[in-house]
Amino acid sequence: EQVVLIVFQAVTVPARATITHAQVLFDVDEVRPGQSDATTSVSIYGEANTASAAPTTTAGDLSNRVPTASNVMWQPEPSVGVHDDLTTPDISVVVNEIVSLPGWSPGNPMTILFGHTTGSGTRWVVRQSP
């Protein structure tokens, strides 16, 4: 099983703001028949930390991070074409939990994690820059 994270640097959301919608947009960078079109489920959650660190090569780095209580389940659609967009569902519940943590300040980093839960499918993507 794999956990992947994205650290968004310098998130300018004010403390305790109410985010009404948030998504991560990916660019499909590879398609493999039999894998890119197989079903998969992913849990999207955050790191409950107002000063998220960049990932390291230390064993267990990602799985040892404190997860948010909030998460969103995602069944990404099959990847059919290179450079197609792949968009998560609304993850505002995760973002709202992080910006409501004591010590959150605009400009802090925010980590969003993606953990495989079920299915044999795989998606090869890169995050699109805002």
CSV table of N, CA and C in Angstrom, one decimal:
chain,number,residue,atom,x,y,z
A,1,GLU,N,0.8,-1.2,0.0
A,1,GLU,CA,0.0,0.0,0.0
A,1,GLU,C,0.9,1.2,0.0
A,2,GLN,N,0.4,2.3,-0.6
A,2,GLN,CA,1.2,3.5,-0.8
A,2,GLN,C,0.5,4.7,-0.3
A,3,VAL,N,1.2,5.5,0.4
A,3,VAL,CA,0.8,6.9,0.8
A,3,VAL,C,1.6,7.9,0.1
A,4,VAL,N,0.9,8.9,-0.5
A,4,VAL,CA,1.6,9.9,-1.3
A,4,VAL,C,1.2,11.2,-0.6
A,5,LEU,N,2.1,12.2,-0.6
A,5,LEU,CA,1.7,13.5,0.0
A,5,LEU,C,2.1,14.6,-0.9
A,6,ILE,N,1.4,15.7,-0.8
A,6,ILE,CA,1.7,17.0,-1.4
A,6,ILE,C,1.8,18.0,-0.3
A,7,VAL,N,2.9,18.7,-0.3
A,7,VAL,CA,3.0,19.8,0.7
A,7,VAL,C,2.8,21.1,-0.1
A,8,PHE,N,1.8,21.8,0.2
A,8,PHE,CA,1.5,23.1,-0.4
A,8,PHE,C,2.2,24.2,0.5
A,9,GLN,N,3.2,24.9,-0.1
A,9,GLN,CA,3.9,25.8,0.7
A,9,GLN,C,3.2,27.2,0.7
A,10,ALA,N,3.3,27.8,1.8
A,10,ALA,CA,2.8,29.2,2.0
A,10,ALA,C,1.3,29.4,1.6
A,11,VAL,N,0.5,28.6,2.3
A,11,VAL,CA,-1.0,28.7,2.1
A,11,VAL,C,-1.5,29.9,2.7
A,12,THR,N,-2.1,30.8,2.0
A,12,THR,CA,-2.5,32.1,2.5
A,12,THR,C,-3.9,32.2,3.1
A,13,VAL,N,-4.5,31.0,3.4
A,13,VAL,CA,-5.8,31.0,4.0
A,13,VAL,C,-5.7,31.5,5.5
A,14,PRO,N,-6.6,32.4,5.8
A,14,PRO,CA,-6.6,32.9,7.2
A,14,PRO,C,-7.0,31.8,8.2
A,15,ALA,N,-6.6,32.0,9.5
A,15,ALA,CA,-6.9,31.1,10.5
A,15,ALA,C,-8.5,31.1,10.7
A,16,ARG,N,-9.0,29.9,10.9
A,16,ARG,CA,-10.4,29.6,11.1
A,16,ARG,C,-11.3,30.1,10.0
A,17,ALA,N,-10.8,30.3,8.8
A,17,ALA,CA,-11.6,30.7,7.7
A,17,ALA,C,-12.5,29.5,7.3
A,18,THR,N,-13.6,29.7,6.7
A,18,THR,CA,-14.5,28.6,6.2
A,18,THR,C,-14.3,28.5,4.7
A,19,ILE,N,-13.7,27.4,4.3
A,19,ILE,CA,-13.4,27.1,2.9
A,19,ILE,C,-14.7,26.4,2.4
A,20,THR,N,-15.3,26.8,1.4
A,20,THR,CA,-16.5,26.2,0.9
A,20,THR,C,-16.2,25.2,-0.2
A,21,HIS,N,-15.0,25.2,-0.8
A,21,HIS,CA,-14.7,24.2,-1.8
A,21,HIS,C,-13.2,24.2,-2.1
A,22,ALA,N,-12.6,23.0,-2.1
A,22,ALA,CA,-11.2,22.8,-2.4
A,22,ALA,C,-11.0,21.5,-3.1
A,23,GLN,N,-10.1,21.5,-4.1
A,23,GLN,CA,-9.8,20.3,-4.9
A,23,GLN,C,-8.3,20.3,-5.2
A,24,VAL,N,-7.8,19.2,-5.6
A,24,VAL,CA,-6.5,19.1,-6.1
A,24,VAL,C,-6.6,18.6,-7.6
A,25,LEU,N,-6.0,19.3,-8.5
A,25,LEU,CA,-6.0,19.0,-9.9
A,25,LEU,C,-4.7,18.4,-10.3
A,26,PHE,N,-4.8,17.2,-10.9
A,26,PHE,CA,-3.7,16.4,-11.4
A,26,PHE,C,-3.7,16.4,-12.9
A,27,ASP,N,-2.5,16.2,-13.5
A,27,ASP,CA,-2.3,16.0,-14.9
A,27,ASP,C,-1.9,14.5,-15.1
A,28,VAL,N,-2.7,13.8,-15.8
A,28,VAL,CA,-2.3,12.4,-16.1
A,28,VAL,C,-1.0,12.4,-16.9
A,29,ASP,N,0.0,11.7,-16.4
A,29,ASP,CA,1.3,11.7,-17.2
A,29,ASP,C,1.6,10.4,-17.8
A,30,GLU,N,0.8,9.4,-17.5
A,30,GLU,CA,1.1,8.0,-18.0
A,30,GLU,C,-0.2,7.2,-18.0
A,31,VAL,N,-0.5,6.4,-19.1
A,31,VAL,CA,-1.6,5.6,-19.1
A,31,VAL,C,-1.1,4.2,-19.4
A,32,ARG,N,-1.6,3.2,-18.6
A,32,ARG,CA,-1.2,1.8,-18.8
A,32,ARG,C,-2.5,1.0,-18.8
A,33,PRO,N,-2.9,0.5,-19.9
A,33,PRO,CA,-4.1,-0.3,-20.0
A,33,PRO,C,-4.1,-1.5,-19.0
A,34,GLY,N,-5.2,-1.8,-18.3
A,34,GLY,CA,-5.3,-2.8,-17.3
A,34,GLY,C,-4.9,-2.3,-15.9
A,35,GLN,N,-4.3,-1.1,-15.9
A,35,GLN,CA,-4.0,-0.6,-14.6
A,35,GLN,C,-4.6,0.8,-14.4
A,36,SER,N,-4.5,1.7,-15.4
A,36,SER,CA,-5.0,3.0,-15.4
A,36,SER,C,-6.5,3.0,-15.5
A,37,ASP,N,-7.1,1.9,-15.9
A,37,ASP,CA,-8.6,1.9,-16.1
A,37,ASP,C,-9.2,1.0,-15.0
A,38,ALA,N,-8.4,0.3,-14.2
A,38,ALA,CA,-8.9,-0.5,-13.1
A,38,ALA,C,-9.4,0.4,-11.9
A,39,THR,N,-10.4,-0.1,-11.2
A,39,THR,CA,-10.9,0.7,-10.1
A,39,THR,C,-9.9,0.7,-8.9
A,40,THR,N,-10.0,1.9,-8.2
A,40,THR,CA,-9.2,2.1,-7.0
A,40,THR,C,-9.9,3.1,-6.2
A,41,SER,N,-9.7,3.0,-4.9
A,41,SER,CA,-10.2,3.9,-3.9
A,41,SER,C,-9.1,4.5,-3.1
A,42,VAL,N,-9.2,5.8,-2.8
A,42,VAL,CA,-8.1,6.5,-2.1
A,42,VAL,C,-8.8,7.3,-1.0
A,43,SER,N,-8.1,7.3,0.1
A,43,SER,CA,-8.6,8.2,1.2
A,43,SER,C,-7.7,9.5,1.2
A,44,ILE,N,-8.3,10.6,1.1
A,44,ILE,CA,-7.6,11.9,1.1
A,44,ILE,C,-7.8,12.5,2.5
A,45,TYR,N,-6.7,12.8,3.1
A,45,TYR,CA,-6.7,13.4,4.4
A,45,TYR,C,-5.5,14.4,4.6
A,46,GLY,N,-5.4,15.1,5.6
A,46,GLY,CA,-4.4,16.1,5.8
A,46,GLY,C,-3.5,15.7,6.9
A,47,GLU,N,-2.4,16.4,7.1
A,47,GLU,CA,-1.5,16.2,8.2
A,47,GLU,C,-2.0,17.3,9.3
A,48,ALA,N,-2.3,16.8,10.5
A,48,ALA,CA,-2.8,17.7,11.5
A,48,ALA,C,-1.6,18.4,12.1
A,49,ASN,N,-1.1,19.4,11.4
A,49,ASN,CA,0.1,20.1,11.8
A,49,ASN,C,0.1,21.4,11.1
A,50,THR,N,0.4,22.5,11.9
A,50,THR,CA,0.4,23.8,11.3
A,50,THR,C,1.8,24.2,10.7
A,51,ALA,N,2.7,23.3,10.8
A,51,ALA,CA,4.1,23.5,10.2
A,51,ALA,C,4.6,22.2,9.6
A,52,SER,N,3.8,21.8,8.6
A,52,SER,CA,4.2,20.5,7.9
A,52,SER,C,5.5,20.6,7.3
A,53,ALA,N,6.3,19.5,7.5
A,53,ALA,CA,7.6,19.4,6.9
A,53,ALA,C,7.6,18.7,5.6
A,54,ALA,N,8.6,19.0,4.8
A,54,ALA,CA,8.8,18.3,3.5
A,54,ALA,C,9.0,16.9,3.7
A,55,PRO,N,8.7,16.0,2.8
A,55,PRO,CA,8.9,14.6,3.0
A,55,PRO,C,10.4,14.3,3.1
A,56,THR,N,10.7,13.2,3.8
A,56,THR,CA,12.1,12.8,3.9
A,56,THR,C,12.2,11.4,3.5
A,57,THR,N,13.4,10.8,3.5
A,57,THR,CA,13.7,9.4,3.1
A,57,THR,C,13.6,8.5,4.4
A,58,THR,N,13.3,9.1,5.5
A,58,THR,CA,13.3,8.3,6.7
A,58,THR,C,12.1,7.3,6.7
A,59,ALA,N,12.4,6.1,7.0
A,59,ALA,CA,11.4,5.0,7.0
A,59,ALA,C,10.2,5.4,7.9
A,60,GLY,N,9.0,5.3,7.3
A,60,GLY,CA,7.8,5.6,8.1
A,60,GLY,C,7.4,7.1,8.1
A,61,ASP,N,8.2,7.9,7.4
A,61,ASP,CA,7.9,9.4,7.5
A,61,ASP,C,6.5,9.7,7.3
A,62,LEU,N,5.9,9.2,6.2
A,62,LEU,CA,4.5,9.6,5.8
A,62,LEU,C,3.5,8.9,6.8
A,63,SER,N,3.7,7.7,7.1
A,63,SER,CA,2.7,7.0,7.9
A,63,SER,C,2.8,7.4,9.3
A,64,ASN,N,3.9,8.0,9.8
A,64,ASN,CA,4.0,8.5,11.2
A,64,ASN,C,3.5,9.9,11.4
A,65,ARG,N,3.0,10.5,10.3
A,65,ARG,CA,2.5,11.9,10.5
A,65,ARG,C,1.1,11.8,11.1
A,66,VAL,N,0.7,12.8,11.9
A,66,VAL,CA,-0.6,12.7,12.5
A,66,VAL,C,-1.7,13.1,11.5
A,67,PRO,N,-2.6,12.2,11.3
A,67,PRO,CA,-3.6,12.5,10.3
A,67,PRO,C,-4.8,13.4,10.8
A,68,THR,N,-5.4,14.2,9.9
A,68,THR,CA,-6.6,14.9,10.3
A,68,THR,C,-7.7,13.8,10.6
A,69,ALA,N,-8.7,14.2,11.4
A,69,ALA,CA,-9.8,13.4,11.7
A,69,ALA,C,-10.7,13.3,10.4
A,70,SER,N,-10.7,14.4,9.7
A,70,SER,CA,-11.5,14.4,8.5
A,70,SER,C,-10.8,13.8,7.3
A,71,ASN,N,-11.5,13.1,6.5
A,71,ASN,CA,-11.0,12.5,5.2
A,71,ASN,C,-12.1,12.4,4.2
A,72,VAL,N,-11.7,12.3,3.0
A,72,VAL,CA,-12.7,12.2,1.9
A,72,VAL,C,-12.3,11.0,1.1
A,73,MET,N,-13.2,10.1,0.8
A,73,MET,CA,-12.9,9.0,-0.1
A,73,MET,C,-13.1,9.4,-1.5
A,74,TRP,N,-12.2,8.8,-2.4
A,74,TRP,CA,-12.2,9.2,-3.8
A,74,TRP,C,-12.0,7.9,-4.6
A,75,GLN,N,-12.8,7.8,-5.6
A,75,GLN,CA,-12.6,6.7,-6.6
A,75,GLN,C,-12.3,7.4,-7.9
A,76,PRO,N,-11.0,7.6,-8.2
A,76,PRO,CA,-10.7,8.4,-9.4
A,76,PRO,C,-11.2,7.7,-10.6
A,77,GLU,N,-11.6,8.5,-11.6
A,77,GLU,CA,-12.1,7.9,-12.8
A,77,GLU,C,-10.9,7.3,-13.6
A,78,PRO,N,-11.2,6.4,-14.5
A,78,PRO,CA,-10.1,5.7,-15.2
A,78,PRO,C,-9.3,6.8,-16.0
A,79,SER,N,-8.0,6.6,-16.1
A,79,SER,CA,-7.1,7.5,-16.9
A,79,SER,C,-7.1,6.9,-18.3
A,80,VAL,N,-7.5,7.8,-19.2
A,80,VAL,CA,-7.6,7.3,-20.6
A,80,VAL,C,-6.6,8.0,-21.5
A,81,GLY,N,-6.2,9.2,-21.2
A,81,GLY,CA,-5.3,10.0,-22.1
A,81,GLY,C,-4.3,10.7,-21.3
A,82,VAL,N,-3.0,10.7,-21.8
A,82,VAL,CA,-2.0,11.5,-21.2
A,82,VAL,C,-2.4,13.0,-21.3
A,83,HIS,N,-2.1,13.7,-20.2
A,83,HIS,CA,-2.4,15.1,-20.0
A,83,HIS,C,-3.9,15.4,-19.8
A,84,ASP,N,-4.7,14.3,-19.6
A,84,ASP,CA,-6.1,14.6,-19.2
A,84,ASP,C,-6.1,15.1,-17.7
A,85,ASP,N,-7.1,15.8,-17.4
A,85,ASP,CA,-7.2,16.3,-16.0
A,85,ASP,C,-7.8,15.2,-15.1
A,86,LEU,N,-7.3,15.1,-13.9
A,86,LEU,CA,-7.9,14.2,-12.9
A,86,LEU,C,-8.1,15.1,-11.6
A,87,THR,N,-9.3,15.2,-11.2
A,87,THR,CA,-9.6,16.2,-10.2
A,87,THR,C,-10.2,15.4,-9.0
A,88,THR,N,-9.8,15.7,-7.8
A,88,THR,CA,-10.3,15.1,-6.6
A,88,THR,C,-11.7,15.7,-6.3
A,89,PRO,N,-12.4,15.0,-5.5
A,89,PRO,CA,-13.7,15.6,-5.0
A,89,PRO,C,-13.4,16.7,-4.0
A,90,ASP,N,-14.4,17.4,-3.6
A,90,ASP,CA,-14.2,18.5,-2.6
A,90,ASP,C,-13.5,18.0,-1.3
A,91,ILE,N,-12.4,18.6,-1.0
A,91,ILE,CA,-11.7,18.3,0.2
A,91,ILE,C,-11.7,19.4,1.3
A,92,SER,N,-12.7,20.3,1.1
A,92,SER,CA,-12.8,21.5,2.0
A,92,SER,C,-12.9,21.1,3.5
A,93,VAL,N,-13.5,19.9,3.8
A,93,VAL,CA,-13.6,19.5,5.2
A,93,VAL,C,-12.2,19.2,5.8
A,94,VAL,N,-11.3,18.8,5.0
A,94,VAL,CA,-9.9,18.5,5.4
A,94,VAL,C,-9.2,19.9,5.6
A,95,VAL,N,-9.3,20.7,4.6
A,95,VAL,CA,-8.6,22.1,4.7
A,95,VAL,C,-9.2,22.8,5.9
A,96,ASN,N,-10.5,22.8,6.1
A,96,ASN,CA,-11.1,23.5,7.2
A,96,ASN,C,-10.5,23.0,8.6
A,97,GLU,N,-10.3,21.7,8.7
A,97,GLU,CA,-9.8,21.2,9.9
A,97,GLU,C,-8.4,21.7,10.2
A,98,ILE,N,-7.6,21.8,9.1
A,98,ILE,CA,-6.2,22.2,9.3
A,98,ILE,C,-6.1,23.7,9.6
A,99,VAL,N,-6.9,24.6,8.9
A,99,VAL,CA,-6.8,26.0,9.2
A,99,VAL,C,-7.5,26.4,10.5
A,100,SER,N,-8.2,25.4,11.1
A,100,SER,CA,-8.8,25.6,12.4
A,100,SER,C,-7.9,25.2,13.6
A,101,LEU,N,-6.8,24.6,13.3
A,101,LEU,CA,-5.9,24.1,14.3
A,101,LEU,C,-5.2,25.3,15.1
A,102,PRO,N,-5.1,25.2,16.4
A,102,PRO,CA,-4.4,26.3,17.1
A,102,PRO,C,-3.0,26.5,16.5
A,103,GLY,N,-2.6,27.7,16.2
A,103,GLY,CA,-1.3,28.0,15.7
A,103,GLY,C,-1.3,28.2,14.2
A,104,TRP,N,-2.4,27.9,13.5
A,104,TRP,CA,-2.5,28.1,12.0
A,104,TRP,C,-2.3,29.6,11.8
A,105,SER,N,-1.5,29.9,10.8
A,105,SER,CA,-1.3,31.3,10.3
A,105,SER,C,-1.2,31.3,8.8
A,106,PRO,N,-1.8,32.4,8.2
A,106,PRO,CA,-1.6,32.5,6.7
A,106,PRO,C,-0.1,32.4,6.4
A,107,GLY,N,0.2,31.7,5.4
A,107,GLY,CA,1.6,31.5,5.0
A,107,GLY,C,2.2,30.2,5.4
A,108,ASN,N,1.5,29.5,6.3
A,108,ASN,CA,2.0,28.1,6.7
A,108,ASN,C,1.9,27.1,5.6
A,109,PRO,N,2.7,26.1,5.7
A,109,PRO,CA,2.5,25.0,4.7
A,109,PRO,C,1.4,24.1,5.1
A,110,MET,N,0.8,23.4,4.1
A,110,MET,CA,-0.3,22.5,4.4
A,110,MET,C,0.0,21.2,3.6
A,111,THR,N,-0.1,20.1,4.3
A,111,THR,CA,0.1,18.8,3.7
A,111,THR,C,-1.2,18.0,3.5
A,112,ILE,N,-1.4,17.5,2.3
A,112,ILE,CA,-2.5,16.7,1.9
A,112,ILE,C,-2.0,15.3,1.6
A,113,LEU,N,-2.5,14.3,2.1
A,113,LEU,CA,-2.1,12.9,1.9
A,113,LEU,C,-3.1,12.1,1.2
A,114,PHE,N,-2.6,11.1,0.4
A,114,PHE,CA,-3.5,10.2,-0.4
A,114,PHE,C,-3.1,8.8,-0.1
A,115,GLY,N,-4.0,8.0,0.5
A,115,GLY,CA,-3.7,6.7,0.9
A,115,GLY,C,-4.6,5.7,0.2
A,116,HIS,N,-4.0,4.7,-0.5
A,116,HIS,CA,-4.8,3.7,-1.2
A,116,HIS,C,-5.5,2.9,-0.2
A,117,THR,N,-6.8,2.6,-0.5
A,117,THR,CA,-7.6,1.8,0.4
A,117,THR,C,-8.1,0.5,-0.2
A,118,THR,N,-8.5,0.5,-1.5
A,118,THR,CA,-9.0,-0.7,-2.1
A,118,THR,C,-8.8,-0.6,-3.6
A,119,GLY,N,-8.8,-1.8,-4.3
A,119,GLY,CA,-8.8,-1.8,-5.7
A,119,GLY,C,-7.4,-2.1,-6.2
A,120,SER,N,-7.3,-2.5,-7.5
A,120,SER,CA,-6.0,-2.8,-8.1
A,120,SER,C,-5.6,-1.8,-9.1
A,121,GLY,N,-6.4,-0.7,-9.3
A,121,GLY,CA,-6.0,0.3,-10.2
A,121,GLY,C,-4.9,1.2,-9.7
A,122,THR,N,-4.2,1.9,-10.7
A,122,THR,CA,-3.1,2.8,-10.4
A,122,THR,C,-3.3,4.0,-11.3
A,123,ARG,N,-3.0,5.2,-10.8
A,123,ARG,CA,-3.1,6.4,-11.6
A,123,ARG,C,-1.7,7.0,-11.5
A,124,TRP,N,-1.2,7.4,-12.7
A,124,TRP,CA,0.1,8.1,-12.7
A,124,TRP,C,-0.2,9.5,-13.1
A,125,VAL,N,0.1,10.4,-12.1
A,125,VAL,CA,-0.2,11.8,-12.3
A,125,VAL,C,0.9,12.7,-11.7
A,126,VAL,N,0.8,13.9,-12.1
A,126,VAL,CA,1.6,15.0,-11.5
A,126,VAL,C,0.6,16.1,-11.1
A,127,ARG,N,0.9,16.8,-10.0
A,127,ARG,CA,0.0,17.9,-9.6
A,127,ARG,C,0.2,19.1,-10.5
A,128,GLN,N,-0.9,19.7,-10.9
A,128,GLN,CA,-0.8,20.9,-11.7
A,128,GLN,C,-0.6,22.1,-10.8
A,129,SER,N,0.3,23.0,-11.2
A,129,SER,CA,0.5,24.2,-10.4
A,129,SER,C,-0.7,25.1,-10.5
A,130,PRO,N,-1.0,25.8,-9.4
A,130,PRO,CA,-2.1,26.8,-9.5
A,130,PRO,C,-1.9,27.9,-10.5
